[in-house]
mmCIF file of C-alpha atoms in Angstrom:
data_model
loop_
_atom_site.group_PDB
_atom_site.id
_atom_site.type_symbol
_atom_site.label_atom_id
_atom_site.label_comp_id
_atom_site.label_asym_id
_atom_site.label_seq_id
_atom_site.Cartn_x
_atom_site.Cartn_y
_atom_site.Cartn_z
ATOM 1 C CA MET A 269 29.198 -20.783 -11.375
ATOM 2 C CA SER A 270 27.428 -24.281 -11.249
ATOM 3 C CA GLU A 271 24.045 -24.690 -13.028
ATOM 4 C CA TRP A 272 21.133 -25.071 -10.581
ATOM 5 C CA GLU A 273 18.767 -27.936 -11.063
ATOM 6 C CA THR A 274 15.043 -27.186 -11.215
ATOM 7 C CA VAL A 275 12.671 -29.550 -9.496
ATOM 8 C CA PRO A 276 8.849 -29.716 -8.766
ATOM 9 C CA ALA A 277 8.178 -27.896 -5.355
ATOM 10 C CA GLY A 278 6.215 -31.026 -4.353
ATOM 11 C CA SER A 279 9.387 -33.027 -4.369
ATOM 12 C CA VAL A 280 11.130 -30.867 -1.779
ATOM 13 C CA ALA A 281 8.106 -29.737 0.344
ATOM 14 C CA THR A 282 5.439 -31.895 1.753
ATOM 15 C CA GLN A 283 2.025 -30.797 2.682
ATOM 16 C CA ARG A 284 1.183 -30.803 6.574
ATOM 17 C CA LYS A 285 -2.199 -32.043 7.324
ATOM 18 C CA ASP A 286 -2.289 -31.559 11.156
ATOM 19 C CA VAL A 287 -6.030 -31.711 11.350
ATOM 20 C CA VAL A 288 -8.185 -30.234 14.141
ATOM 21 C CA MET A 289 -11.911 -31.301 14.106
ATOM 22 C CA LEU A 290 -13.955 -28.298 15.508
ATOM 23 C CA GLU A 291 -16.131 -28.898 18.542
ATOM 24 C CA PRO A 292 -19.011 -26.780 19.755
ATOM 25 C CA GLY A 293 -18.193 -24.405 22.593
ATOM 26 C CA VAL A 294 -14.386 -24.266 21.898
ATOM 27 C CA GLU A 295 -12.670 -21.221 20.785
ATOM 28 C CA TYR A 296 -9.821 -21.517 18.201
ATOM 29 C CA ARG A 297 -7.171 -19.071 17.072
ATOM 30 C CA THR A 298 -7.036 -18.794 13.403
ATOM 31 C CA MET A 299 -4.660 -17.297 10.761
ATOM 32 C CA GLY A 300 -4.571 -16.355 7.079
ATOM 33 C CA VAL A 301 -2.247 -14.980 4.392
ATOM 34 C CA ARG A 302 -2.694 -11.517 2.937
ATOM 35 C CA TRP A 303 -1.919 -10.414 -0.491
ATOM 36 C CA TYR A 304 0.873 -8.139 -1.852
ATOM 37 C CA ASN A 305 3.560 -9.665 0.157
ATOM 38 C CA LYS A 306 1.965 -8.555 3.445
ATOM 39 C CA GLY A 307 2.206 -12.166 4.750
ATOM 40 C CA ALA A 308 0.538 -14.329 7.401
ATOM 41 C CA TYR A 309 -1.529 -12.712 10.126
ATOM 42 C CA ASP A 310 -3.793 -13.624 13.104
ATOM 43 C CA ARG A 311 -7.446 -13.723 11.927
ATOM 44 C CA GLY A 312 -8.506 -13.730 15.498
ATOM 45 C CA ILE A 313 -10.702 -16.106 17.593
ATOM 46 C CA GLY A 314 -13.393 -18.312 15.954
ATOM 47 C CA SER A 315 -15.683 -21.132 16.972
ATOM 48 C CA THR A 316 -18.281 -23.411 15.276
ATOM 49 C CA GLU A 317 -20.763 -20.431 15.320
ATOM 50 C CA THR A 318 -18.407 -18.342 13.058
ATOM 51 C CA ILE A 319 -16.367 -20.901 11.077
ATOM 52 C CA LYS A 320 -18.098 -22.740 8.415
ATOM 53 C CA ALA A 321 -15.638 -25.411 8.045
ATOM 54 C CA LYS A 322 -15.796 -28.585 10.223
ATOM 55 C CA ARG A 323 -12.013 -29.033 10.295
ATOM 56 C CA LEU A 324 -8.939 -26.758 10.329
ATOM 57 C CA PHE A 325 -5.032 -27.317 9.979
ATOM 58 C CA ARG A 326 -2.568 -26.555 12.588
ATOM 59 C CA ALA A 327 0.370 -24.279 11.430
ATOM 60 C CA HIS A 328 3.932 -24.699 12.790
ATOM 61 C CA GLU A 329 6.584 -22.183 12.893
ATOM 62 C CA GLY A 330 8.598 -22.506 9.714
ATOM 63 C CA ASP A 331 5.829 -23.800 7.573
ATOM 64 C CA PHE A 332 5.570 -22.463 4.031
ATOM 65 C CA VAL A 333 2.139 -21.202 3.428
ATOM 66 C CA PHE A 334 0.146 -19.441 0.635
ATOM 67 C CA ASN A 335 -3.360 -18.221 -0.028
ATOM 68 C CA ARG A 336 -5.116 -20.235 -2.866
ATOM 69 C CA ILE A 337 -7.288 -17.235 -3.616
ATOM 70 C CA ASP A 338 -5.711 -14.868 -6.174
ATOM 71 C CA THR A 339 -2.229 -16.147 -5.335
ATOM 72 C CA GLN A 340 -0.727 -14.128 -8.229
ATOM 73 C CA ASN A 341 -1.159 -11.056 -5.816
ATOM 74 C CA GLY A 342 1.710 -12.205 -3.807
ATOM 75 C CA ALA A 343 0.125 -14.205 -1.108
ATOM 76 C CA PHE A 344 2.925 -16.309 0.364
ATOM 77 C CA ASP A 345 4.653 -16.444 3.562
ATOM 78 C CA VAL A 346 6.748 -18.545 6.120
ATOM 79 C CA VAL A 347 4.663 -19.070 9.508
ATOM 80 C CA PRO A 348 6.330 -16.806 12.073
ATOM 81 C CA ALA A 349 6.893 -17.879 15.745
ATOM 82 C CA GLU A 350 3.854 -15.843 16.941
ATOM 83 C CA LEU A 351 1.536 -17.801 14.693
ATOM 84 C CA HIS A 352 2.835 -21.334 15.794
ATOM 85 C CA GLY A 353 -0.254 -23.387 16.707
ATOM 86 C CA ALA A 354 -2.834 -21.180 14.804
ATOM 87 C CA LEU A 355 -5.304 -22.748 12.733
ATOM 88 C CA ALA A 356 -5.856 -22.281 8.929
ATOM 89 C CA THR A 357 -8.655 -23.295 6.560
ATOM 90 C CA ASN A 358 -7.947 -25.335 3.362
ATOM 91 C CA GLU A 359 -7.505 -22.030 1.540
ATOM 92 C CA PHE A 360 -4.175 -21.559 3.183
ATOM 93 C CA PRO A 361 -2.242 -24.842 2.531
ATOM 94 C CA LEU A 362 0.721 -25.619 4.707
ATOM 95 C CA TYR A 363 3.959 -27.116 3.534
ATOM 96 C CA VAL A 364 7.101 -28.419 5.397
ATOM 97 C CA PRO A 365 10.212 -28.002 3.158
ATOM 98 C CA ASN A 366 12.672 -30.896 3.254
ATOM 99 C CA PRO A 367 15.486 -29.406 5.656
ATOM 100 C CA ASP A 368 18.197 -31.199 3.673
ATOM 101 C CA ARG A 369 17.416 -29.503 0.552
ATOM 102 C CA LEU A 370 15.250 -26.455 0.815
ATOM 103 C CA LEU A 371 15.155 -23.427 3.122
ATOM 104 C CA PRO A 372 11.723 -22.050 3.686
ATOM 105 C CA ARG A 373 12.880 -18.444 3.351
ATOM 106 C CA PHE A 374 14.516 -19.217 0.038
ATOM 107 C CA LEU A 375 11.278 -20.704 -1.220
ATOM 108 C CA LEU A 376 9.413 -17.486 -0.151
ATOM 109 C CA LEU A 377 11.955 -15.301 -1.919
ATOM 110 C CA TYR A 378 11.440 -17.274 -5.040
ATOM 111 C CA PHE A 379 7.638 -16.747 -4.954
ATOM 112 C CA GLN A 380 8.154 -13.039 -4.151
ATOM 113 C CA GLN A 381 9.459 -12.360 -7.665
ATOM 114 C CA ARG A 382 7.338 -10.321 -9.943
ATOM 115 C CA SER A 383 8.195 -12.461 -12.907
ATOM 116 C CA VAL A 384 6.898 -15.660 -11.087
ATOM 117 C CA LEU A 385 3.746 -14.001 -9.910
ATOM 118 C CA GLY A 386 3.116 -12.980 -13.518
ATOM 119 C CA GLN A 387 3.440 -16.653 -14.604
ATOM 120 C CA ILE A 388 1.035 -17.794 -12.040
ATOM 121 C CA ASP A 389 -1.440 -15.039 -13.132
ATOM 122 C CA ALA A 390 -0.998 -16.175 -16.764
ATOM 123 C CA MET A 391 -1.665 -19.705 -15.728
ATOM 124 C CA ARG A 392 -4.762 -18.892 -13.805
ATOM 125 C CA ALA A 393 -6.187 -16.557 -16.609
ATOM 126 C CA GLY A 394 -9.632 -17.405 -17.797
ATOM 127 C CA SER A 395 -10.631 -19.491 -14.704
ATOM 128 C CA GLU A 396 -14.194 -18.887 -13.598
ATOM 129 C CA GLY A 397 -14.924 -16.857 -10.443
ATOM 130 C CA ARG A 398 -11.979 -16.200 -7.942
ATOM 131 C CA SER A 399 -8.798 -17.429 -9.221
ATOM 132 C CA ARG A 400 -7.479 -20.307 -7.323
ATOM 133 C CA TRP A 401 -3.952 -21.746 -7.397
ATOM 134 C CA LYS A 402 -4.260 -25.138 -5.520
ATOM 135 C CA GLU A 403 -2.069 -27.562 -4.002
ATOM 136 C CA ALA A 404 -1.503 -29.431 -7.138
ATOM 137 C CA ASP A 405 -0.436 -26.334 -8.908
ATOM 138 C CA PHE A 406 2.052 -25.495 -6.342
ATOM 139 C CA GLU A 407 3.428 -29.027 -6.059
ATOM 140 C CA ALA A 408 4.033 -29.304 -9.926
ATOM 141 C CA TRP A 409 5.720 -25.788 -10.120
ATOM 142 C CA ARG A 410 9.208 -26.092 -10.831
ATOM 143 C CA ILE A 411 11.596 -24.100 -8.661
ATOM 144 C CA PRO A 412 15.297 -23.614 -8.867
ATOM 145 C CA LEU A 413 17.290 -25.582 -6.269
ATOM 146 C CA PRO A 414 20.783 -24.387 -5.446
ATOM 147 C CA SER A 415 22.811 -25.959 -2.592
ATOM 148 C CA LEU A 416 21.681 -25.193 1.046
ATOM 149 C CA THR A 417 24.872 -23.070 1.234
ATOM 150 C CA GLU A 418 23.995 -20.881 -1.761
ATOM 151 C CA GLN A 419 20.433 -20.568 -0.526
ATOM 152 C CA ARG A 420 21.542 -19.369 2.741
ATOM 153 C CA ARG A 421 23.793 -16.663 1.118
ATOM 154 C CA ILE A 422 20.842 -15.327 -0.743
ATOM 155 C CA VAL A 423 18.422 -15.361 2.099
ATOM 156 C CA ASP A 424 20.997 -13.435 4.135
ATOM 157 C CA ALA A 425 21.727 -10.777 1.388
ATOM 158 C CA VAL A 426 17.975 -10.019 0.764
ATOM 159 C CA SER A 427 17.246 -10.220 4.678
ATOM 160 C CA ALA A 428 19.919 -7.379 5.262
ATOM 161 C CA LEU A 429 17.986 -5.241 2.679
ATOM 162 C CA ASP A 430 14.618 -6.137 4.245
ATOM 163 C CA ALA A 431 15.961 -4.861 7.654
ATOM 164 C CA GLN A 432 16.790 -1.504 5.993
ATOM 165 C CA VAL A 433 13.336 -1.319 4.531
ATOM 166 C CA GLU A 434 11.699 -2.095 7.745
ATOM 167 C CA ALA A 435 13.906 0.536 9.480
ATOM 168 C CA LEU A 436 12.640 3.125 6.818
ATOM 169 C CA GLU A 437 9.103 2.188 7.214
ATOM 170 C CA VAL A 438 9.420 2.660 11.057
ATOM 171 C CA GLU A 439 11.061 6.133 10.400
ATOM 172 C CA PHE A 440 8.164 6.939 8.067
ATOM 173 C CA ALA A 441 5.493 5.870 10.299
ATOM 174 C CA HIS A 442 7.161 7.930 13.129
ATOM 175 C CA VAL A 443 7.104 11.162 10.886
ATOM 176 C CA GLU A 444 3.581 10.485 9.951
ATOM 177 C CA ARG A 445 2.640 10.386 13.625
ATOM 178 C CA VAL A 446 4.363 13.590 14.142
ATOM 179 C CA LEU A 447 2.394 15.290 11.239
ATOM 180 C CA ASP A 448 -0.781 13.774 12.531
ATOM 181 C CA ALA A 449 -0.195 15.316 15.969
ATOM 182 C CA MET A 450 0.683 18.544 14.399
ATOM 183 C CA LEU A 451 -2.470 18.560 12.233
ATOM 184 C CA THR A 452 -4.667 18.620 15.273
ATOM 185 C CA MET A 453 -4.208 22.413 15.216
ATOM 186 C CA GLU A 454 -4.582 22.344 18.996
ATOM 187 C CA THR A 455 -0.800 22.220 19.081
ATOM 188 C CA TYR A 456 -1.015 25.778 17.595
ATOM 189 C CA GLY A 457 -3.539 26.907 20.089
ATOM 190 C CA GLY A 458 -6.342 26.407 17.446
ATOM 191 C CA ALA A 459 -9.005 26.006 20.344
ATOM 192 C CA GLU A 460 -8.449 29.728 21.128
ATOM 193 C CA TRP A 461 -8.762 31.001 17.621
ATOM 194 C CA PRO A 462 -12.154 32.439 16.201
ATOM 195 C CA ARG A 463 -13.952 30.154 13.981
ATOM 196 C CA ARG A 464 -15.460 31.194 10.590
ATOM 197 C CA ALA A 465 -17.907 29.450 8.311
ATOM 198 C CA PHE A 466 -16.271 27.957 4.996
ATOM 199 C CA SER A 467 -18.760 29.773 3.071
ATOM 200 C CA ASP A 468 -17.671 33.111 4.353
ATOM 201 C CA VAL A 469 -13.884 32.693 3.663
ATOM 202 C CA ILE A 470 -13.633 30.262 0.749
ATOM 203 C CA ASP A 471 -14.795 30.558 -2.736
ATOM 204 C CA PHE A 472 -15.910 27.242 -4.246
ATOM 205 C CA ARG A 473 -15.327 26.970 -7.907
ATOM 206 C CA GLU A 474 -17.808 25.140 -9.843
ATOM 207 C CA GLY A 475 -19.284 24.299 -13.165
ATOM 208 C CA PRO A 476 -17.830 24.432 -16.845
ATOM 209 C CA GLY A 477 -18.352 28.104 -16.982
ATOM 210 C CA ILE A 478 -15.051 28.640 -15.588
ATOM 211 C CA MET A 479 -12.442 28.643 -18.373
ATOM 212 C CA ALA A 480 -14.350 26.358 -20.433
ATOM 213 C CA VAL A 481 -12.112 23.906 -22.393
ATOM 214 C CA ASP A 482 -12.605 23.125 -26.195
ATOM 215 C CA PHE A 483 -12.028 19.348 -26.306
ATOM 216 C CA ARG A 484 -11.232 19.609 -29.996
ATOM 217 C CA ASP A 485 -7.757 20.822 -29.067
ATOM 218 C CA ALA A 486 -5.431 18.139 -28.618
ATOM 219 C CA GLY A 487 -2.508 18.182 -25.963
ATOM 220 C CA VAL A 488 -4.600 19.132 -22.800
ATOM 221 C CA PRO A 489 -2.969 17.663 -19.712
ATOM 222 C CA LEU A 490 -5.183 15.936 -17.195
ATOM 223 C CA ILE A 491 -4.676 16.119 -13.473
ATOM 224 C CA ARG A 492 -5.727 13.994 -10.532
ATOM 225 C CA LEU A 493 -4.675 13.644 -6.895
ATOM 226 C CA ALA A 494 -2.466 10.773 -5.954
ATOM 227 C CA GLY A 495 -0.582 10.030 -2.798
ATOM 228 C CA LEU A 496 1.291 7.197 -0.891
ATOM 229 C CA THR A 497 -0.992 7.612 2.093
ATOM 230 C CA PRO A 498 -4.017 9.495 3.250
ATOM 231 C CA GLY A 499 -2.786 12.991 4.193
ATOM 232 C CA GLU A 500 0.214 12.775 1.843
ATOM 233 C CA SER A 501 -0.669 14.270 -1.456
ATOM 234 C CA ILE A 502 0.854 14.977 -4.846
ATOM 235 C CA LEU A 503 -0.583 16.455 -7.999
ATOM 236 C CA ALA A 504 -0.182 13.728 -10.384
ATOM 237 C CA LYS A 505 -0.046 14.607 -14.010
ATOM 238 C CA CYS A 506 -1.801 12.077 -16.204
ATOM 239 C CA ASN A 507 -1.348 11.443 -20.037
ATOM 240 C CA TYR A 508 -2.460 14.174 -22.282
ATOM 241 C CA LEU A 509 -6.100 14.070 -23.194
ATOM 242 C CA ASP A 510 -7.236 12.232 -26.326
ATOM 243 C CA PRO A 511 -10.194 14.446 -27.615
ATOM 244 C CA GLN A 512 -11.890 11.174 -28.841
ATOM 245 C CA LYS A 513 -11.873 9.604 -25.387
ATOM 246 C CA VAL A 514 -13.475 12.539 -23.452
ATOM 247 C CA ASP A 515 -16.333 11.285 -21.071
ATOM 248 C CA LYS A 516 -18.252 12.676 -18.077
ATOM 249 C CA LYS A 517 -15.281 11.624 -15.838
ATOM 250 C CA TRP A 518 -13.489 14.790 -16.728
ATOM 251 C CA SER A 519 -14.508 18.285 -16.105
ATOM 252 C CA HIS A 520 -14.898 20.945 -18.701
ATOM 253 C CA PHE A 521 -12.645 23.586 -17.236
ATOM 254 C CA ARG A 522 -9.009 24.131 -16.449
ATOM 255 C CA VAL A 523 -7.453 24.702 -12.950
ATOM 256 C CA GLU A 524 -5.591 28.038 -12.145
ATOM 257 C CA LEU A 525 -2.695 28.735 -10.058
ATOM 258 C CA GLY A 526 -3.425 28.716 -6.383
ATOM 259 C CA ASP A 527 -6.559 26.564 -6.702
ATOM 260 C CA VAL A 528 -6.915 24.098 -3.775
ATOM 261 C CA LEU A 529 -8.072 20.728 -4.863
ATOM 262 C CA LEU A 530 -9.730 18.247 -2.582
ATOM 263 C CA SER A 531 -10.332 14.807 -3.924
ATOM 264 C CA THR A 532 -13.746 13.150 -3.122
ATOM 265 C CA SER A 533 -12.952 9.910 -4.926
ATOM 266 C CA ALA A 534 -9.975 8.956 -2.843
ATOM 267 C CA ALA A 535 -9.272 8.654 0.851
ATOM 268 C CA LEU A 536 -9.961 11.577 3.240
ATOM 269 C CA GLY A 537 -7.251 14.108 3.302
ATOM 270 C CA ARG A 538 -5.988 13.853 -0.229
ATOM 271 C CA VAL A 539 -5.541 17.551 -1.133
ATOM 272 C CA ALA A 540 -2.999 19.712 -2.988
ATOM 273 C CA VAL A 541 -2.566 23.280 -4.225
ATOM 274 C CA VAL A 542 -2.135 23.942 -8.024
ATOM 275 C CA ASP A 543 1.407 25.081 -8.809
ATOM 276 C CA ALA A 544 2.881 26.605 -11.987
ATOM 277 C CA GLU A 545 3.476 23.124 -13.387
ATOM 278 C CA GLY A 546 -0.284 22.254 -12.961
ATOM 279 C CA VAL A 547 -1.907 25.441 -14.392
ATOM 280 C CA GLY A 548 -4.240 24.697 -17.172
ATOM 281 C CA ALA A 549 -4.798 21.033 -16.525
ATOM 282 C CA ILE A 550 -8.168 19.497 -16.513
ATOM 283 C CA PRO A 551 -9.216 17.957 -13.122
ATOM 284 C CA TYR A 552 -11.218 14.779 -12.607
ATOM 285 C CA THR A 553 -14.814 15.339 -11.570
ATOM 286 C CA GLY A 554 -14.081 13.853 -8.166
ATOM 287 C CA ILE A 555 -12.348 16.985 -7.157
ATOM 288 C CA ILE A 556 -13.610 20.095 -5.518
ATOM 289 C CA ARG A 557 -11.875 23.352 -6.292
ATOM 290 C CA MET A 558 -11.560 26.200 -4.003
ATOM 291 C CA ARG A 559 -9.629 29.347 -3.157
ATOM 292 C CA PRO A 560 -9.650 31.988 -0.477
ATOM 293 C CA ALA A 561 -12.453 34.491 -0.908
ATOM 294 C CA THR A 562 -10.829 37.025 1.354
ATOM 295 C CA ASP A 563 -7.168 38.129 2.146
ATOM 296 C CA LEU A 564 -7.881 37.020 5.712
ATOM 297 C CA VAL A 565 -6.892 33.451 4.460
ATOM 298 C CA GLU A 566 -3.567 32.290 3.537
ATOM 299 C CA PRO A 567 -3.967 29.906 0.397
ATOM 300 C CA SER A 568 -1.190 27.445 1.858
ATOM 301 C CA TYR A 569 -3.107 27.166 5.278
ATOM 302 C CA ILE A 570 -6.193 25.549 3.548
ATOM 303 C CA PRO A 571 -4.692 22.276 2.547
ATOM 304 C CA TRP A 572 -3.588 21.681 6.116
ATOM 305 C CA LEU A 573 -6.950 22.619 7.532
ATOM 306 C CA LEU A 574 -8.502 19.915 5.027
ATOM 307 C CA ARG A 575 -5.854 17.316 6.505
ATOM 308 C CA SER A 576 -6.450 18.123 10.088
ATOM 309 C CA ALA A 577 -8.218 16.086 12.944
ATOM 310 C CA ASP A 578 -10.638 19.019 13.230
ATOM 311 C CA PHE A 579 -11.897 18.543 9.667
ATOM 312 C CA ALA A 580 -12.028 14.886 10.006
ATOM 313 C CA SER A 581 -14.222 15.298 13.007
ATOM 314 C CA GLN A 582 -16.588 17.575 11.136
ATOM 315 C CA ILE A 583 -16.585 14.968 8.270
ATOM 316 C CA ALA A 584 -17.572 12.261 10.600
ATOM 317 C CA ASP A 585 -20.306 14.360 12.111
ATOM 318 C CA ALA A 586 -21.686 14.938 8.594
ATOM 319 C CA GLY A 587 -21.956 11.152 8.304
ATOM 320 C CA VAL A 588 -19.770 11.108 5.056
ATOM 321 C CA GLY A 589 -17.442 8.422 6.253
ATOM 322 C CA THR A 590 -13.650 8.282 5.102
ATOM 323 C CA THR A 591 -14.110 7.639 1.325
ATOM 324 C CA MET A 592 -16.159 10.841 0.834
ATOM 325 C CA ALA A 593 -17.901 9.405 -2.180
ATOM 326 C CA HIS A 594 -21.073 11.577 -1.694
ATOM 327 C CA PHE A 595 -19.090 14.562 -0.289
ATOM 328 C CA GLY A 596 -19.337 18.058 -1.928
ATOM 329 C CA PRO A 597 -19.266 21.763 -1.460
ATOM 330 C CA THR A 598 -22.601 21.659 0.180
ATOM 331 C CA HIS A 599 -20.993 19.760 3.126
ATOM 332 C CA LEU A 600 -18.076 22.105 3.185
ATOM 333 C CA ARG A 601 -20.125 25.137 3.436
ATOM 334 C CA LYS A 602 -21.722 24.064 6.768
ATOM 335 C CA MET A 603 -18.326 23.625 8.306
ATOM 336 C CA THR A 604 -16.177 26.063 10.294
ATOM 337 C CA ILE A 605 -12.415 26.516 10.279
ATOM 338 C CA PRO A 606 -10.275 28.110 12.977
ATOM 339 C CA LEU A 607 -8.652 31.379 11.562
ATOM 340 C CA PRO A 608 -5.716 32.796 13.319
ATOM 341 C CA PRO A 609 -3.958 35.865 11.899
ATOM 342 C CA VAL A 610 -2.683 35.546 8.371
ATOM 343 C CA GLU A 611 1.044 35.579 9.487
ATOM 344 C CA THR A 612 0.254 32.589 11.898
ATOM 345 C CA GLN A 613 -1.492 30.681 9.156
ATOM 346 C CA LEU A 614 1.687 31.057 7.020
ATOM 347 C CA SER A 615 3.857 29.951 9.781
ATOM 348 C CA ILE A 616 1.882 26.918 10.541
ATOM 349 C CA ALA A 617 1.814 26.079 6.844
ATOM 350 C CA GLU A 618 5.617 26.372 6.458
ATOM 351 C CA THR A 619 6.257 24.406 9.673
ATOM 352 C CA LEU A 620 4.012 21.445 8.386
ATOM 353 C CA GLN A 621 5.311 21.481 4.902
ATOM 354 C CA GLN A 622 8.868 20.986 6.328
ATOM 355 C CA VAL A 623 7.730 17.928 8.139
ATOM 356 C CA HIS A 624 5.809 16.767 4.936
ATOM 357 C CA ALA A 625 9.057 17.289 2.904
ATOM 358 C CA THR A 626 10.899 14.899 5.318
ATOM 359 C CA GLN A 627 8.129 12.418 4.883
ATOM 360 C CA LEU A 628 8.409 12.606 1.053
ATOM 361 C CA VAL A 629 12.201 11.998 1.211
ATOM 362 C CA ILE A 630 11.726 9.006 3.273
ATOM 363 C CA ALA A 631 8.995 7.747 0.855
ATOM 364 C CA SER A 632 11.317 8.147 -2.036
ATOM 365 C CA GLU A 633 14.147 6.322 -0.259
ATOM 366 C CA LEU A 634 11.660 3.468 0.492
ATOM 367 C CA THR A 635 10.572 3.364 -3.144
ATOM 368 C CA ASN A 636 14.242 3.249 -4.361
ATOM 369 C CA LEU A 637 15.267 0.597 -1.807
ATOM 370 C CA ARG A 638 12.244 -1.638 -2.623
ATOM 371 C CA ALA A 639 13.074 -1.356 -6.376
ATOM 372 C CA PHE A 640 16.636 -2.192 -5.665
ATOM 373 C CA ARG A 641 15.654 -5.352 -3.632
ATOM 374 C CA SER A 642 13.482 -6.462 -6.475
ATOM 375 C CA ALA A 643 16.336 -6.224 -8.902
ATOM 376 C CA LEU A 644 18.703 -7.919 -6.734
ATOM 377 C CA LEU A 645 16.557 -10.700 -5.860
ATOM 378 C CA ALA A 646 15.925 -11.353 -9.579
ATOM 379 C CA SER A 647 19.667 -11.186 -10.391
ATOM 380 C CA LEU A 648 20.496 -13.534 -7.585
ATOM 381 C CA LEU A 649 17.929 -16.181 -8.621
ATOM 382 C CA ASN A 650 18.780 -15.771 -12.315
ATOM 383 C CA GLN A 651 22.407 -16.544 -11.371
ATOM 384 C CA GLU A 652 23.331 -13.123 -12.874
ATOM 385 C CA ILE A 653 25.067 -12.306 -9.614
ATOM 386 C CA GLU A 654 26.888 -14.722 -7.298
ATOM 387 C CA ILE A 655 27.755 -14.321 -3.699
ATOM 388 C CA PRO A 656 31.401 -15.457 -3.314
ATOM 389 C CA GLU A 657 32.330 -18.286 -1.063
ATOM 390 C CA SER A 658 34.403 -15.867 1.079
ATOM 391 C CA TYR A 659 31.012 -14.702 2.548
ATOM 392 C CA ASP A 660 30.927 -18.030 4.465
ATOM 393 C CA ALA A 661 34.339 -17.468 6.123
ATOM 394 C CA LEU A 662 33.368 -13.988 6.854
ATOM 395 C CA LEU A 663 30.114 -15.159 8.579
ATOM 396 C CA GLU A 664 32.083 -17.659 10.757
ATOM 397 C CA GLU A 665 34.298 -14.955 11.909
ATOM 398 C CA VAL A 666 31.513 -12.782 12.878
ATOM 399 C CA SER A 667 29.605 -15.559 14.751
#
């Protein structure tokens, strides 16, 4: 395995300065680059009335581009075909890699490594205001430079994984749409069911008077709601409570089996039921605790009501918004819920849980595949793994 040379990025990539001077009355299509590896995107149409800059820079397909602001958050991409000709401000420098020495996609993969982003973060630490990684920083940054053949092999290998990730993301989105459609409740004839006020059928459990906790006791588990997306929730167990660090952020009571927890400090729809593993934990104060006040309500049905389009509509009517920062039991008491027979409630909950379980399986597969991609990329770029030359011959046969 040959040792790769390392070179300053500026020696193999030249900044493109295709300047466009803005003129009054003319509309311009603009672009930017998001953080967290979400890439380049269309920022919409702008004009001299909405754009402060007097000049912008025209992007070309295949240009390497990054966001100078908080670059350590993974704000890099290669300009896709659909953004060819879009205009960028100087916050999004554009570079043309030397085609004889550097593939744009290889350069992008290099800057997607967590270790590299960490080095950029360390370099920008202590800077005043928003951290900016400017053109001089990029151009002086030393990058590994294998042969174009080796670069192509690495790009192909990671691209194959990316295709699998994308396919799983599409599958996850499909299941999410199915779940959302089912959560309208009209699918189950909800429009014909009698409605009851929350306050008539749900008991809201408030205050430190319920199973008060003595914080002098060590080893008390904490609990909060966490999830991959709004509407997908998990009871997340936190570290054990340090009695010396208790503050007003934590309630002074434990949760019990069957408590339904609704988060008001996260996105709308984050809800879960306390299972045997969660019994005795202390919830974050941004959580509303409730349970059925009558045997006319099936406990497992409540969380799905709280995630439904019906509930979201009532939240909107209450003027709370989607973050629910000021949402509380007072709002819930004023709302109504469709209440079919208990056996129907149970059937609905079981059906929705099956779809949700599929969603969790896909989410787990995505997490594992992304972790594998990260590990593979690091191993390839650290020359811990080498793609054999036989790959090239195989590629020729396929093509």
